[in-house]
Every structure is written in structure tokens, then in C-alpha cells.
Coordinates of C-alpha atoms and ligand atoms in Angstrom, one line a residue:
M8 CA 21.4 -33.3 -15.7
A9 CA 20.7 -33.9 -12.0
R10 CA 24.3 -33.4 -11.3
L11 CA 24.3 -30.1 -13.1
F12 CA 21.4 -28.9 -11.0
D13 CA 23.0 -29.9 -7.7
L14 CA 26.2 -28.1 -8.7
S15 CA 24.2 -25.1 -9.6
I16 CA 22.8 -24.8 -6.1
L17 CA 26.3 -24.3 -4.8
I18 CA 27.3 -21.5 -7.1
T19 CA 26.1 -17.9 -7.0
S20 CA 22.4 -17.3 -7.3
N21 CA 22.8 -15.3 -10.5
L22 CA 24.7 -18.0 -12.2
R23 CA 22.4 -20.5 -10.8
D24 CA 19.4 -18.7 -12.3
R25 CA 21.1 -18.7 -15.7
V26 CA 21.8 -22.4 -15.4
L27 CA 18.3 -23.0 -14.3
S28 CA 16.8 -21.0 -17.2
V29 CA 18.7 -23.1 -19.7
L30 CA 17.7 -26.3 -17.9
V31 CA 14.1 -25.3 -17.8
A32 CA 14.0 -24.2 -21.4
L33 CA 15.6 -27.5 -22.4
L34 CA 13.1 -29.5 -20.4
G35 CA 10.3 -27.4 -21.9
L36 CA 11.3 -28.7 -25.3
L37 CA 11.7 -32.3 -24.0
G38 CA 8.4 -32.0 -22.2
L39 CA 6.7 -31.3 -25.6
C40 CA 8.0 -34.6 -26.8
Y41 CA 8.0 -37.1 -24.0
G42 CA 7.9 -35.4 -20.5
E43 CA 5.2 -36.4 -18.0
S44 CA 2.7 -34.2 -19.8
V45 CA -0.6 -33.8 -18.1
M46 CA -2.2 -34.5 -21.5
E47 CA -1.0 -38.1 -21.3
Y48 CA -2.9 -38.5 -18.1
G49 CA -6.1 -37.4 -19.7
A50 CA -6.2 -33.7 -19.1
V51 CA -8.5 -31.8 -21.5
G52 CA -7.4 -28.2 -21.0
D53 CA -10.6 -26.6 -22.3
G54 CA -11.2 -24.7 -19.1
I55 CA -14.5 -26.6 -18.6
A56 CA -13.5 -30.2 -17.9
D57 CA -12.1 -30.9 -14.5
D58 CA -8.5 -31.8 -14.9
T59 CA -7.7 -32.4 -11.3
S60 CA -7.1 -36.2 -11.4
A61 CA -4.9 -35.9 -14.5
F62 CA -2.6 -33.5 -12.7
Q63 CA -2.6 -35.6 -9.6
K64 CA -1.7 -38.7 -11.4
A65 CA 1.1 -36.9 -13.4
W66 CA 2.6 -35.7 -10.1
D67 CA 2.2 -39.1 -8.3
D68 CA 3.9 -40.9 -11.2
T69 CA 6.7 -38.4 -11.4
C70 CA 7.3 -38.4 -7.7
K71 CA 7.5 -42.3 -7.6
G72 CA 9.7 -42.3 -10.7
R73 CA 13.0 -44.1 -10.5
S74 CA 15.2 -41.6 -12.3
N75 CA 17.3 -38.8 -10.7
M76 CA 15.2 -36.1 -12.2
G77 CA 11.5 -36.0 -13.0
S78 CA 9.3 -33.5 -14.8
V79 CA 5.7 -32.5 -15.0
Y80 CA 4.7 -30.6 -18.0
V81 CA 1.6 -28.3 -18.5
P82 CA 1.5 -27.3 -22.1
A83 CA 0.9 -23.8 -23.5
G84 CA -2.3 -22.7 -25.2
K85 CA -4.6 -24.5 -22.9
T86 CA -6.6 -23.7 -19.8
F87 CA -6.9 -26.3 -17.1
L88 CA -9.7 -26.2 -14.6
L89 CA -8.5 -27.6 -11.3
N90 CA -9.7 -28.4 -7.8
S91 CA -7.4 -28.9 -4.8
L92 CA -4.2 -30.8 -5.6
H93 CA -1.7 -32.5 -3.2
F94 CA 1.8 -32.5 -4.6
T95 CA 3.1 -34.6 -1.8
G96 CA 6.7 -35.9 -1.2
P97 CA 9.1 -37.2 -0.4
C98 CA 9.8 -38.0 -4.0
N99 CA 12.6 -40.0 -5.6
P100 CA 13.7 -37.6 -8.3
K101 CA 15.5 -34.5 -7.0
P102 CA 14.7 -32.1 -8.4
I103 CA 11.3 -32.4 -9.9
I104 CA 10.9 -29.8 -12.7
F105 CA 7.3 -28.6 -13.0
I106 CA 6.9 -26.6 -16.2
I107 CA 3.7 -24.6 -16.4
D108 CA 3.3 -23.0 -19.8
G109 CA -0.5 -23.3 -19.9
D110 CA -3.0 -21.6 -17.7
M111 CA -4.3 -23.2 -14.5
I112 CA -7.6 -21.9 -13.1
A113 CA -9.1 -22.9 -9.7
E114 CA -12.7 -24.3 -9.6
S115 CA -14.8 -21.2 -9.0
D116 CA -18.0 -22.9 -7.8
T117 CA -17.5 -22.8 -4.0
K118 CA -19.9 -25.8 -3.6
K119 CA -17.7 -28.0 -5.7
W120 CA -14.6 -27.3 -3.7
Q121 CA -12.9 -30.3 -2.1
K122 CA -13.3 -30.7 1.6
D123 CA -11.6 -32.9 4.2
E124 CA -13.9 -33.6 7.1
N125 CA -15.7 -30.4 6.3
E126 CA -12.5 -28.4 6.2
I127 CA -12.0 -26.6 2.9
I128 CA -8.6 -27.5 1.6
P129 CA -6.2 -25.2 -0.2
W130 CA -5.5 -25.3 -3.9
L131 CA -2.0 -26.3 -4.8
I132 CA -0.1 -27.9 -1.8
F133 CA 3.5 -28.9 -2.1
D134 CA 4.3 -30.9 1.0
H135 CA 7.7 -32.5 2.0
V136 CA 9.2 -32.0 -1.5
E137 CA 12.9 -31.6 -1.6
G138 CA 14.3 -30.1 -4.8
L139 CA 11.6 -28.5 -6.9
V140 CA 11.7 -26.1 -9.8
I141 CA 8.4 -24.6 -10.9
A142 CA 8.7 -22.3 -13.9
G143 CA 7.0 -21.3 -17.1
R144 CA 5.0 -18.7 -18.8
G145 CA 1.7 -19.8 -17.5
L146 CA -0.9 -18.0 -15.4
L147 CA -2.4 -19.3 -12.2
D148 CA -5.8 -17.9 -11.5
G149 CA -7.3 -18.6 -8.1
Q150 CA -10.7 -17.2 -9.2
G151 CA -10.9 -15.8 -5.7
K152 CA -13.9 -13.5 -6.3
A153 CA -16.3 -16.2 -5.2
W154 CA -14.6 -16.4 -1.8
W155 CA -13.7 -12.8 -1.0
D156 CA -17.1 -12.2 0.6
I157 CA -17.1 -15.4 2.7
H158 CA -15.4 -15.6 6.1
C159 CA -11.8 -16.6 5.6
R160 CA -12.2 -19.6 8.0
D161 CA -14.3 -21.1 5.2
H162 CA -11.8 -20.4 2.4
P163 CA -9.6 -22.7 0.5
G164 CA -6.8 -20.4 1.8
P165 CA -3.5 -19.9 0.0
M166 CA -3.2 -20.5 -3.7
M167 CA 0.3 -22.2 -3.5
T168 CA 1.5 -23.7 -0.3
F169 CA 5.0 -24.9 0.3
S170 CA 5.1 -26.8 3.5
N171 CA 8.2 -28.7 4.8
C172 CA 9.9 -28.2 1.5
G173 CA 13.5 -27.5 0.6
N174 CA 15.4 -26.2 -2.4
V175 CA 12.5 -24.7 -4.2
T176 CA 12.6 -22.4 -7.1
L177 CA 9.5 -20.6 -8.4
K178 CA 10.1 -18.6 -11.5
S179 CA 8.5 -16.5 -14.2
L180 CA 4.9 -17.4 -13.4
R181 CA 2.0 -15.0 -13.1
L182 CA -0.4 -15.5 -10.2
R183 CA -3.7 -13.7 -9.7
N184 CA -6.9 -13.6 -7.7
S185 CA -6.1 -16.0 -4.9
A186 CA -8.9 -16.6 -2.4
Q187 CA -6.3 -15.6 0.2
T188 CA -2.5 -15.5 0.4
H189 CA -1.0 -16.2 -3.1
V190 CA 2.1 -18.0 -1.9
L191 CA 2.5 -19.5 1.6
I192 CA 6.0 -20.7 2.7
M193 CA 6.0 -22.6 5.9
G194 CA 8.4 -25.0 7.6
S195 CA 10.7 -24.7 4.5
Q196 CA 14.3 -23.9 3.6
N197 CA 16.0 -22.5 0.6
V198 CA 13.1 -21.1 -1.4
Y199 CA 13.9 -18.8 -4.3
I200 CA 11.2 -16.8 -6.0
N201 CA 12.3 -14.9 -9.1
D202 CA 10.6 -12.9 -11.7
I203 CA 7.0 -13.5 -10.8
K204 CA 3.9 -11.2 -11.1
I205 CA 1.2 -11.3 -8.5
T206 CA -2.0 -9.3 -8.9
S207 CA -5.3 -9.1 -7.1
P208 CA -7.7 -6.2 -6.7
E209 CA -6.8 -3.6 -4.1
A210 CA -10.1 -4.3 -2.3
S211 CA -9.7 -8.1 -2.1
P212 CA -9.3 -9.2 1.6
N213 CA -6.3 -11.0 2.9
T214 CA -4.7 -11.6 -0.5
D215 CA -1.1 -11.3 0.7
G216 CA 1.5 -11.8 -2.1
V217 CA 3.9 -14.0 -0.3
H218 CA 3.7 -15.0 3.4
I219 CA 6.7 -16.7 5.1
T220 CA 6.5 -18.4 8.4
S221 CA 8.7 -20.9 10.3
S222 CA 11.2 -20.9 7.5
S223 CA 14.7 -19.9 6.6
A224 CA 16.6 -18.8 3.5
V225 CA 13.9 -17.4 1.3
S226 CA 14.6 -14.9 -1.4
I227 CA 12.0 -13.0 -3.5
T228 CA 13.6 -11.0 -6.3
H229 CA 12.8 -9.1 -9.5
S230 CA 9.0 -9.4 -8.9
D231 CA 5.9 -7.3 -9.1
I232 CA 3.3 -7.6 -6.4
A233 CA 0.0 -5.7 -6.3
T234 CA -2.7 -7.1 -4.1
G235 CA -5.3 -6.3 -1.4
D236 CA -2.9 -7.1 1.6
D237 CA 0.8 -7.3 2.3
C238 CA 3.1 -7.7 -0.7
V239 CA 5.3 -9.8 1.5
S240 CA 4.7 -10.7 5.1
V241 CA 7.0 -12.4 7.5
G242 CA 5.6 -14.4 10.5
D243 CA 7.1 -15.9 13.7
Q244 CA 10.3 -18.0 13.5
V245 CA 11.9 -16.8 10.3
N246 CA 15.5 -16.4 9.5
N247 CA 17.3 -15.1 6.4
V248 CA 14.9 -13.5 4.0
N249 CA 15.8 -11.3 1.1
V250 CA 13.2 -9.2 -0.7
T251 CA 15.1 -7.4 -3.5
F252 CA 14.1 -5.5 -6.7
V253 CA 10.4 -5.7 -6.0
N254 CA 7.7 -3.4 -7.0
C255 CA 5.0 -3.4 -4.3
G256 CA 1.6 -1.7 -4.7
P257 CA -1.2 -1.3 -4.3
G258 CA -1.3 -3.3 -1.1
H259 CA -0.3 -3.0 2.5
G260 CA 3.5 -2.9 2.0
V261 CA 6.2 -5.3 3.2
S262 CA 5.4 -6.4 6.8
I263 CA 7.6 -8.1 9.4
G264 CA 4.6 -9.3 11.3
S265 CA 2.2 -9.3 12.7
L266 CA 4.3 -11.2 15.2
G267 CA 3.4 -12.8 18.5
R268 CA -0.3 -13.1 18.2
G269 CA -1.7 -14.8 21.3
G270 CA 1.5 -14.3 23.2
T271 CA 3.7 -16.6 21.2
E272 CA 7.6 -16.7 21.2
V273 CA 9.0 -14.7 18.3
A274 CA 12.4 -15.2 16.6
V275 CA 12.8 -13.2 13.4
E276 CA 16.3 -12.4 12.2
N277 CA 18.2 -11.3 9.1
I278 CA 15.6 -9.8 6.9
R279 CA 16.8 -7.6 4.0
V280 CA 14.4 -5.5 2.0
W281 CA 16.6 -3.8 -0.7
H282 CA 15.7 -1.9 -3.9
V283 CA 12.0 -1.9 -3.4
N284 CA 9.5 0.6 -4.8
F285 CA 6.2 1.1 -2.9
T286 CA 3.4 2.7 -4.9
R287 CA 0.2 3.9 -3.2
T288 CA 0.4 1.3 -0.4
T289 CA -1.2 1.7 3.0
N290 CA 2.2 1.0 4.7
G291 CA 5.8 0.8 3.5
A292 CA 8.5 -0.7 5.7
R293 CA 6.5 -2.1 8.5
I294 CA 7.3 -4.0 11.7
K295 CA 4.2 -5.0 13.8
T296 CA 4.1 -7.0 17.0
W297 CA 1.2 -7.9 19.3
P298 CA 1.5 -6.8 22.9
G299 CA 2.1 -9.6 25.4
A300 CA 4.4 -11.7 23.2
T301 CA 8.1 -12.5 23.9
G302 CA 11.2 -13.1 21.8
H303 CA 13.0 -10.9 19.4
V304 CA 13.1 -9.2 15.9
R305 CA 16.7 -8.6 15.1
G306 CA 18.9 -7.6 12.1
I307 CA 16.3 -6.0 9.8
E308 CA 17.5 -3.9 6.9
F309 CA 15.5 -1.6 4.7
F310 CA 17.8 -0.1 2.0
D311 CA 17.3 1.8 -1.2
I312 CA 13.6 2.1 -1.0
H313 CA 11.4 4.5 -3.0
F314 CA 7.9 5.5 -1.9
S315 CA 5.2 7.1 -4.1
S316 CA 2.2 8.4 -2.1
V317 CA 2.5 5.8 0.6
Q318 CA 0.7 5.9 3.9
N319 CA 3.0 5.2 6.9
P320 CA 6.2 4.8 4.9
I321 CA 8.3 3.8 7.9
I322 CA 6.4 2.3 10.8
I323 CA 7.1 0.1 13.9
D324 CA 3.9 -0.7 15.8
Q325 CA 4.2 -2.7 19.0
F326 CA 0.6 -2.4 19.8
Y327 CA -0.8 -4.2 16.8
G328 CA -4.2 -5.7 17.3
C329 CA -4.8 -3.6 20.4
T330 CA -8.4 -2.7 20.7
T331 CA -8.6 -1.6 24.4
P332 CA -6.4 0.9 26.1
K333 CA -5.7 -1.8 28.7
C334 CA -3.7 -4.0 26.3
T335 CA -1.0 -1.3 25.9
H336 CA -0.1 -2.0 29.6
T337 CA 0.9 -5.7 29.2
R338 CA 4.2 -6.6 30.8
K339 CA 5.7 -8.3 27.8
A340 CA 6.8 -7.1 24.4
V341 CA 8.9 -8.5 21.6
H342 CA 12.3 -6.9 21.6
I343 CA 13.1 -5.1 18.4
E344 CA 16.7 -4.4 17.8
K345 CA 19.3 -3.7 15.1
V346 CA 16.9 -2.2 12.5
R347 CA 18.5 -0.2 9.8
Y348 CA 16.7 2.2 7.5
M349 CA 19.0 3.5 4.8
K350 CA 18.5 5.5 1.6
M351 CA 14.8 5.8 1.6
S352 CA 13.0 8.6 -0.3
G353 CA 9.7 9.6 -1.8
T354 CA 6.3 10.9 -0.7
S355 CA 4.2 10.2 2.3
A356 CA 0.4 10.2 2.1
T357 CA 0.1 10.5 5.9
K358 CA 1.3 13.4 8.0
V359 CA 3.3 11.2 10.2
A360 CA 5.8 9.7 7.8
V361 CA 8.0 8.0 10.3
K362 CA 6.2 6.4 13.2
L363 CA 8.2 4.3 15.7
E364 CA 5.8 3.3 18.5
C365 CA 7.4 1.0 20.9
S366 CA 6.1 -0.4 24.2
E367 CA 7.4 1.3 27.4
K368 CA 8.9 -1.9 28.6
S369 CA 12.7 -2.0 29.0
V370 CA 12.9 -4.6 26.3
S371 CA 11.2 -2.7 23.5
C372 CA 13.2 -1.0 20.6
S373 CA 16.9 -0.5 20.6
N374 CA 19.7 0.0 18.2
I375 CA 17.5 1.6 15.5
F376 CA 19.7 3.2 12.8
M377 CA 18.7 5.7 10.1
R378 CA 20.7 7.2 7.4
D379 CA 19.7 9.3 4.4
I380 CA 15.9 9.4 4.7
D381 CA 14.2 12.0 2.6
L382 CA 10.4 12.0 2.7
S383 CA 8.2 14.8 1.5
P384 CA 4.4 15.2 1.6
A385 CA 2.3 13.6 -1.1
N386 CA -0.4 15.7 -2.8
G387 CA -3.0 16.7 -0.3
I388 CA -0.7 16.7 2.7
D389 CA 0.9 20.0 4.0
S390 CA 3.8 18.7 5.9
V391 CA 5.3 15.5 7.3
S392 CA 6.7 14.7 10.7
S393 CA 8.3 11.9 12.8
L394 CA 7.1 10.3 16.0
C395 CA 9.1 8.1 18.3
N396 CA 8.0 6.4 21.6
F397 CA 10.5 4.5 23.7
V398 CA 13.1 4.1 20.9
Q399 CA 16.8 4.1 21.3
G400 CA 18.9 4.7 18.2
L401 CA 20.9 6.9 16.0
A402 CA 20.4 9.0 12.8
Q403 CA 23.0 10.1 10.3
G404 CA 23.1 12.0 7.0
I405 CA 20.0 13.8 5.6
I406 CA 17.0 13.0 7.7
R407 CA 13.7 14.5 6.5
P408 CA 11.4 14.9 8.3
S409 CA 13.8 15.7 11.1
S410 CA 14.7 12.7 13.3
C411 CA 13.0 11.8 16.5
L412 CA 15.6 9.3 17.5
Ligands
NAG520 C1 19.4 -28.4 -0.7 O1 20.5 -28.6 -1.6 C2 21.7 -28.6 -0.9 C3 22.8 -28.6 -2.0 O2 22.5 -29.5 -3.0 C4 21.8 -29.7 0.1 O3 23.0 -29.7 0.7 C5 20.6 -29.7 1.0 O4 20.6 -30.8 1.9 C6 19.3 -29.6 0.3 N1 18.2 -29.5 1.2 C7 17.7 -28.5 1.9 C8 16.6 -28.7 2.8 O5 18.3 -27.4 1.9
NAG521 C1 20.5 -12.6 1.3 O1 21.5 -11.7 1.0 C2 22.6 -11.8 1.8 C3 23.5 -10.6 1.5 O2 23.7 -10.4 0.2 C4 23.3 -13.2 1.5 O3 24.4 -13.3 2.3 C5 22.3 -14.3 1.9 O4 22.8 -15.5 1.5 C6 21.0 -14.0 1.0 N1 20.0 -15.0 1.4 C7 19.2 -15.7 0.6 C8 18.2 -16.6 1.1 O5 19.3 -15.5 -0.6
NAG522 C1 11.9 1.5 -8.9 O1 11.7 2.7 -9.5 C2 12.8 3.3 -10.1 C3 12.4 4.7 -10.5 O2 11.2 4.8 -11.2 C4 13.3 2.5 -11.2 O3 14.4 3.0 -11.8 C5 13.6 1.1 -10.7 O4 13.9 0.2 -11.8 C6 12.4 0.5 -10.0 N1 12.7 -0.8 -9.3 C7 12.2 -1.9 -9.7 C8 12.6 -3.1 -8.9 O5 11.5 -2.1 -10.7

């Protein structure tokens, strides 16, 4: 079976998905009989007892296991109350199959949350794991309400963190109400997110759907994300991300950035946002950089995008985080180049539907391409317009509102 999985990594992602589905279904059945079920480690699953140590032991045993493939099984029909968990590698089995058919809820009493030298630690941390499939029909509930009013410095932070991981598949789960970001991907490669649903209230602060930083080869597909912040956001040092067939909204849109906070070096390349619907979001296709940073954002493609009553459907903002007029005069800016906007239509809830605000520095925005953009005013707006500052580029086909390139 391990060989089957390895092979499947090499073939096309669709086929790989199908192979995985079968594999996961099979393991689900096996798990019922003799997998490393959390129940065998003393989990109760009544939503009242704390099942943290049972989950921790199930993972630790699986990770230390001698066979090629390991599994952790969370059975359906139960609710597991959990505090912070460290799913740490490297592990012997590759992959580890983590089937979550039951519901997992985070401890909601902020006073009971685990700390490390007074630092609140995140909920589900996967660290240095190579080869991991997390799938199932379960619901992960961060019970974030208790934290939303508290300063985010004192939060448990993201619901699921993948740090220094490789070859990860996250599939079919529902995630809701994280204290902060729902899924954080950092320092990782080859992460495939497929068919997940993320929901948090529109008014919940900093509840990004998926945040990706210092990583490469990440794909998010066939998923619905509705939160109080970005559906997907991309941080510094990221290469090869695909966001495809995603419904986003409410929320803040899909953001490349904010990048270069504190003057850091930015390298963001090869980001494709294809077949995405934005509904009532406060931004659509957004690139935002802080003044004073260096580096580049290159090879970004927004294609086949639909907007319904979206504020700032198309926006580049090189003055993100600027609070004083002075900060617009910094000498440095991130170079934004080769950005393609194609086949984008729908309604804008702001008068300026296309806003490309680049810094006046010679390095700012170049090679910006638009083709077939058709944006009309949403209810309550009379007309829409475009605004460009220091942008070099080209427009083709239908461009409404008329192009400022
Ligand atoms: C992922 O899997 C591929 C193919 O099995 C392998 O070559 C690679 O080393 C693995 N690790 C990472 C980090 O991609
Ligand atoms: C993203 O899509 C492109 C074009 O289809 C493909 O070449 C690339 O491998 C994909 N990347 C990931 C991480 O799936
Ligand atoms: C986006 O909306 C269109 C029109 O309503 C629909 O046909 C399409 O399936 C939607 N896309 C996704 C990813 O659900």
C-alpha cells in the first residue's frame, strides 16, 4: 500500500486524488477494526472529557511505528474535546493516514489553554512530517468566539499548522471558528488541499482561511471558504501556488500579501488563481505590499473569476499599512511584474473597480496584462471606473470599465 501511495504522487493530481480516495476509504474501514483508533488510547468522545492525551499517544505510537504506513483513526459519531496537540515528526511510516470522521472541538475555556513559558500554543501542529494524508467527514471546530475579543498576541493562533512538512494532503474536512487563521502552511512543500469547507463569522477578526508562507507547491482546489479575513493569503517567499475552483466569501478575498512588512525581502512567484467566485468580499484579486520592502512578485495569474457585489474587485496596493503621508516616499518598493488578469466579470460594490496603485519608484509595477474584463456596478453604485498609478502594461479584448493601462 505504501508503494501504491508513492506511485500515486507521481501521476496526475486527479488520478492521485482518486487513488487516495480509495485508499482513504479502505483505511477508514480498516481503522474501524484495528487501526490506531484514538478510542484504544482512552479517548472518550463525549465532548466533555479532555481527550488530548489519547490523541497525543495515538500519534506518537503511529509515528514511532515500524511499518511503512501508519494510521490514526478518529471515529464518527463522537465529539472529542481537545487542547493543544503536537503531531511532531520525523516519523517512520510514510505516509501517515489520519482519518477524521468524528468531530474535534478545541477547549473553549481560555484559562485551560496550554501554555509554553506563558506563550499560548496553537491547536493542531504538524511539524516535520513527511507524507501525511488527513481526510474524513469530520468537523474541526476551533471554538474561537472566546478568543476573538482578546488581542491576537494572546491567542492560540492557527487551528491547523503545517510547519516544515512535505507531501501533505488535506481532504474533505470541515473547519470552523478558528481563533485565528484556519490553516497555516509554513516552510512546507507539496501541500494539496482539496474539497474542504471553512466557515467563520464575517465579523471574526484575523480568521484567514489558508495562509501560506515560506513554502512551495501548494494547491487549494474545490473548496468553499467564508471567513472574517482573507480566504487565502500568500506571504513572503512563496513559489507555485494554485487556488482553483474555490468559492470565496464573505471575507477579504484572495490576497498576495501583505508582503514585505518591516522591510523584508520578498520573493513570490507562480501564483495561479483560476475559476474562483468572490461573493460580497471586501477585496477580490488583491496584491498588497508594504512600502520600504525589496524583492519581487512575479508571474501571478487571475483567470476565470466571477465577482458578486465585491469591493475592490481588482486591486494592487503598494502602500499597504501606510498611515502617514511620509511613508509613501520611501525609496524602496517590491517590484510587481508579469501579472495577468483574464476573463473576469461581475459586479463591483465600490466606484473604483480596478485600482492599481504602484509606488513611483522605477521598480514598481510592470508587464501588467488585462484581457476580457467586464465589471459593472453593484446595487447602490452608479458607475465604475479604473485607476492606475505608475503602472506599465497592456490591455486587450473587452475592458469595462475602460482601461487605465
Ligand atoms: C514527496 O514525495 C516525492 C515523491 O514520492 C519525493 O520525491 C519527495 O522527496 C517527497 N518529499 C517532499 C518534501 O516533497
Ligand atoms: C499549478 O498548476 C500548474 C499549471 O496547471 C501546474 O504546472 C503546477 O504543477 C500546479 N502546481 C501545484 C502545486 O499543483
Ligand atoms: C462559480 O459560480 C458559477 C456561476 O454561478 C458556477 O457555475 C460555478 O460552478 C461556481 N464555481 C465554483 C468553484 O463553485
